[in-house]
Coordinates of N, CA and C in Angstrom, one line a residue:
M1 N 73.2 92.1 91.6 CA 73.8 91.6 90.5 C 73.6 92.6 89.3
S2 N 74.7 92.8 88.6 CA 74.6 93.8 87.5 C 73.9 93.1 86.3
K3 N 73.3 94.0 85.5 CA 72.6 93.5 84.2 C 73.7 93.0 83.3
K4 N 73.2 92.1 82.4 CA 74.1 91.5 81.5 C 74.2 92.2 80.2
A5 N 75.3 92.4 79.6 CA 75.5 92.9 78.3 C 75.5 91.8 77.3
H6 N 75.9 92.0 76.1 CA 75.9 90.9 75.1 C 76.9 89.8 75.6
N7 N 76.7 88.6 75.1 CA 77.5 87.5 75.5 C 77.6 87.2 77.0
D8 N 76.6 87.6 77.7 CA 76.5 87.3 79.2 C 77.6 87.9 80.0
V9 N 78.2 89.0 79.5 CA 79.2 89.7 80.2 C 78.5 90.8 81.0
P10 N 78.8 90.9 82.4 CA 78.1 92.0 83.1 C 78.4 93.3 82.5
A11 N 77.3 94.2 82.5 CA 77.4 95.5 81.8 C 78.5 96.4 82.4
D12 N 78.8 96.3 83.7 CA 79.8 97.2 84.2 C 81.2 96.7 83.8
I13 N 81.4 95.5 83.4 CA 82.7 95.0 82.8 C 82.7 95.2 81.3
A14 N 81.6 95.0 80.7 CA 81.5 95.2 79.2 C 81.9 96.6 78.7
K15 N 81.5 97.6 79.5 CA 81.8 99.0 79.1 C 83.3 99.3 79.2
G16 N 84.1 98.4 79.8 CA 85.5 98.7 79.9 C 85.9 99.2 81.2
P17 N 87.3 99.3 81.4 CA 87.7 99.7 82.7 C 87.5 101.2 82.9
S18 N 87.3 101.6 84.1 CA 87.1 103.1 84.4 C 88.5 103.7 84.4
R19 N 88.5 105.0 84.1 CA 89.8 105.7 84.1 C 90.1 106.3 85.4
A20 N 91.4 106.3 85.7 CA 91.8 107.0 86.9 C 91.9 108.5 86.6
M21 N 91.9 109.4 87.6 CA 91.9 110.8 87.4 C 93.0 111.3 86.5
H22 N 94.1 110.7 86.6 CA 95.3 111.2 85.8 C 95.3 110.7 84.3
D23 N 94.4 109.7 84.0 CA 94.4 109.0 82.7 C 93.5 109.8 81.8
L24 N 94.0 110.8 81.1 CA 93.2 111.7 80.3 C 93.5 111.5 78.8
G25 N 94.5 110.7 78.5 CA 94.8 110.5 77.1 C 93.7 110.0 76.2
G26 N 93.5 110.8 75.1 CA 92.4 110.4 74.2 C 91.0 110.9 74.6
S27 N 90.9 111.5 75.8 CA 89.6 112.0 76.2 C 89.4 113.4 75.8
S28 N 88.2 113.9 75.8 CA 87.9 115.3 75.4 C 88.2 116.2 76.6
H29 N 88.6 115.6 77.8 CA 88.9 116.4 79.0 C 90.4 116.7 79.1
A30 N 91.2 116.2 78.2 CA 92.6 116.3 78.3 C 93.1 117.7 78.1
G31 N 92.4 118.5 77.3 CA 92.9 119.9 77.1 C 94.2 119.9 76.2
T32 N 94.9 121.0 76.2 CA 96.1 121.1 75.4 C 97.3 121.2 76.3
L33 N 98.4 120.7 75.7 CA 99.6 120.8 76.5 C 100.5 122.0 76.0
D34 N 101.1 122.6 76.9 CA 101.9 123.8 76.6 C 103.4 123.3 76.6
F35 N 104.0 123.2 75.5 CA 105.4 122.7 75.4 C 106.4 123.8 75.3
T36 N 105.9 125.0 75.6 CA 106.8 126.2 75.6 C 107.9 126.0 76.7
P37 N 109.2 126.1 76.3 CA 110.2 126.0 77.4 C 110.0 127.1 78.4
H38 N 110.3 126.8 79.6 CA 110.2 127.8 80.7 C 111.2 127.5 81.8
L39 N 111.5 128.5 82.6 CA 112.4 128.2 83.7 C 111.5 127.7 84.9
L40 N 112.1 126.8 85.7 CA 111.4 126.3 86.8 C 111.4 127.4 87.9
S41 N 110.4 127.5 88.7 CA 110.3 128.4 89.9 C 111.2 127.8 91.0
D42 N 111.5 128.5 92.0 CA 112.2 128.0 93.1 C 111.5 126.8 93.8
F43 N 110.2 127.0 93.9 CA 109.3 125.9 94.4 C 109.5 124.6 93.6
E44 N 109.4 124.7 92.3 CA 109.5 123.6 91.4 C 110.9 122.9 91.5
R45 N 111.9 123.7 91.6 CA 113.3 123.2 91.7 C 113.4 122.5 93.1
N46 N 112.9 123.1 94.1 CA 113.0 122.5 95.4 C 112.2 121.1 95.5
V47 N 111.0 121.1 94.9 CA 110.3 119.8 94.9 C 111.0 118.8 94.1
D48 N 111.6 119.1 93.0 CA 112.3 118.2 92.1 C 113.5 117.6 92.9
A49 N 114.2 118.5 93.6 CA 115.4 118.1 94.4 C 115.0 117.2 95.5
L50 N 113.9 117.5 96.2 CA 113.4 116.7 97.3 C 113.0 115.3 96.8
V51 N 112.3 115.2 95.8 CA 111.8 114.0 95.2 C 113.0 113.1 94.8
N52 N 113.9 113.7 94.1 CA 115.1 113.0 93.7 C 116.0 112.5 94.8
L53 N 116.1 113.3 95.8 CA 116.8 112.9 97.0 C 116.2 111.7 97.7
L54 N 114.8 111.8 97.9 CA 114.1 110.7 98.5 C 114.2 109.4 97.7
A55 N 114.4 109.5 96.4 CA 114.4 108.3 95.6 C 115.8 107.8 95.3
K56 N 116.9 108.5 95.8 CA 118.2 108.0 95.6 C 118.4 106.6 96.1
A57 N 119.2 105.8 95.4 CA 119.3 104.4 95.7 C 119.8 104.2 97.2
D58 N 120.7 105.0 97.6 CA 121.2 104.8 99.0 C 120.3 105.4 100.1
I59 N 119.3 106.1 99.7 CA 118.3 106.6 100.6 C 117.0 105.8 100.5
N60 N 116.4 105.8 99.3 CA 115.3 105.0 98.8 C 114.1 105.1 99.8
I61 N 113.7 106.3 100.2 CA 112.5 106.4 101.1 C 111.2 106.4 100.3
V62 N 111.2 107.1 99.1 CA 110.0 107.1 98.3 C 110.5 107.0 96.8
C63 N 110.3 105.8 96.3 CA 110.7 105.5 94.9 C 109.7 106.2 93.9
P64 N 110.0 106.3 92.7 CA 109.1 106.9 91.7 C 107.8 106.2 91.6
D65 N 107.7 104.9 91.7 CA 106.5 104.2 91.6 C 105.6 104.5 92.8
E66 N 106.2 104.6 93.9 CA 105.4 105.0 95.1 C 104.8 106.4 95.0
R67 N 105.7 107.3 94.5 CA 105.3 108.7 94.3 C 104.1 108.8 93.3
R68 N 104.2 108.0 92.3 CA 103.1 108.0 91.3 C 101.8 107.4 91.9
R69 N 102.0 106.4 92.7 CA 100.8 105.8 93.4 C 100.2 106.9 94.3
G70 N 101.0 107.7 95.0 CA 100.5 108.7 95.8 C 99.7 109.8 95.0
I71 N 100.3 110.2 93.9 CA 99.7 111.2 93.0 C 98.3 110.6 92.5
E72 N 98.4 109.4 92.1 CA 97.2 108.8 91.5 C 96.1 108.5 92.5
S73 N 96.4 108.5 93.8 CA 95.4 108.3 94.8 C 94.8 109.6 95.3
L74 N 95.2 110.8 94.8 CA 94.7 112.0 95.2 C 93.2 112.1 94.8
P75 N 92.3 112.7 95.7 CA 90.9 112.9 95.3 C 90.9 113.7 94.0
P76 N 89.9 113.4 93.1 CA 89.9 114.2 91.8 C 89.8 115.7 92.0
E77 N 89.0 116.2 92.9 CA 88.9 117.7 93.1 C 90.3 118.3 93.5
L78 N 91.0 117.6 94.4 CA 92.3 118.0 94.8 C 93.3 117.9 93.6
Y79 N 93.3 116.8 92.9 CA 94.2 116.6 91.8 C 94.1 117.7 90.8
R80 N 92.8 118.0 90.4 CA 92.6 119.1 89.4 C 93.0 120.4 89.9
S81 N 93.0 120.7 91.2 CA 93.4 122.0 91.7 C 94.9 122.2 91.9
L82 N 95.7 121.2 91.7 CA 97.1 121.3 91.9 C 97.9 121.4 90.6
T83 N 99.0 122.1 90.7 CA 100.0 122.1 89.6 C 100.7 120.8 89.6
Y84 N 101.5 120.6 88.5 CA 102.3 119.4 88.3 C 103.2 119.1 89.5
Y85 N 104.0 120.1 90.0 CA 104.9 119.9 91.1 C 104.2 119.8 92.4
Q86 N 103.1 120.5 92.6 CA 102.3 120.4 93.8 C 101.8 118.9 93.9
R87 N 101.4 118.3 92.8 CA 101.0 116.9 92.8 C 102.1 116.0 93.2
W88 N 103.3 116.3 92.7 CA 104.5 115.5 93.2 C 104.6 115.6 94.7
L89 N 104.6 116.8 95.2 CA 104.8 117.0 96.6 C 103.7 116.3 97.4
M90 N 102.4 116.4 97.0 CA 101.4 115.8 97.7 C 101.5 114.3 97.6
G91 N 101.9 113.7 96.5 CA 102.2 112.3 96.4 C 103.2 111.8 97.3
V92 N 104.3 112.6 97.4 CA 105.4 112.2 98.4 C 104.9 112.3 99.8
K93 N 104.2 113.3 100.1 CA 103.6 113.5 101.5 C 102.7 112.3 101.9
L94 N 101.9 111.9 101.0 CA 101.0 110.8 101.3 C 101.8 109.5 101.5
I95 N 102.8 109.3 100.8 CA 103.6 108.0 101.0 C 104.4 108.1 102.3
L96 N 105.0 109.3 102.6 CA 105.7 109.5 103.8 C 104.8 109.2 105.0
V97 N 103.6 109.7 105.0 CA 102.7 109.5 106.1 C 102.3 108.0 106.1
Q98 N 102.0 107.4 105.0 CA 101.6 106.0 105.0 C 102.7 105.1 105.5
K99 N 104.0 105.5 105.3 CA 105.1 104.7 105.8 C 105.5 105.0 107.2
G100 N 104.9 106.0 107.8 CA 105.1 106.4 109.2 C 106.4 107.2 109.3
V101 N 107.0 107.7 108.2 CA 108.2 108.6 108.3 C 107.8 109.9 108.9
L102 N 106.6 110.4 108.5 CA 106.1 111.7 109.1 C 104.6 111.4 109.4
S103 N 104.1 112.2 110.2 CA 102.6 112.2 110.5 C 102.0 113.5 110.0
D104 N 100.7 113.5 109.8 CA 100.0 114.7 109.5 C 100.2 115.8 110.5
A105 N 100.3 115.4 111.8 CA 100.5 116.3 112.9 C 101.9 116.9 112.8
D106 N 102.9 116.1 112.5 CA 104.3 116.6 112.3 C 104.3 117.7 111.3
I107 N 103.7 117.4 110.2 CA 103.7 118.3 109.0 C 103.0 119.6 109.4
E108 N 101.8 119.5 110.0 CA 101.0 120.7 110.4 C 101.8 121.5 111.4
Q109 N 102.5 120.9 112.4 CA 103.2 121.6 113.4 C 104.3 122.4 112.7
R110 N 105.1 121.8 111.8 CA 106.2 122.4 111.1 C 105.7 123.6 110.2
L111 N 104.5 123.4 109.5 CA 104.0 124.4 108.7 C 103.5 125.6 109.6
G112 N 103.0 125.3 110.8 CA 102.7 126.4 111.7 C 103.9 127.2 112.1
E113 N 105.0 126.5 112.4 CA 106.2 127.2 112.8 C 106.7 128.1 111.6
I114 N 106.6 127.6 110.4 CA 107.1 128.4 109.3 C 106.2 129.6 109.1
R115 N 104.9 129.4 109.2 CA 103.9 130.6 109.1 C 104.2 131.6 110.1
Q116 N 104.5 131.2 111.4 CA 104.8 132.2 112.4 C 106.1 132.9 112.1
R117 N 107.1 132.2 111.7 CA 108.3 132.8 111.3 C 108.2 133.9 110.2
D118 N 107.4 133.5 109.2 CA 107.2 134.4 108.1 C 106.3 135.6 108.5
E119 N 105.4 135.4 109.4 CA 104.6 136.5 109.8 C 105.4 137.5 110.7
A120 N 106.4 137.0 111.4 CA 107.3 137.8 112.2 C 108.2 138.7 111.4
R121 N 108.4 138.4 110.2 CA 109.3 139.2 109.3 C 108.8 140.5 108.9

């Protein structure tokens, strides 16, 4: 049983809700944002296209809320190591695996094929 804070509220509840990894607003860990306009890389454009295709109403395989849930469920150390679009891609991957659309083995097999092709060049 947790210790009681003032007014008989358990201390773990009285301190307020814990923050998720992505919730940095107002914290000293948020850092600064770079609002400098920049061109997207090919990778970023491809991820954006994939995510939007998967969310199209007539396809609706991974909606934005599911992608966000996937991103928010990334382990903190992985979340911090990824760029913005890498997080999008990992969020989509997690949801596709959870839904059984792809398996981790399917993804690893295809990545292996791509690596072999690239090494042969």
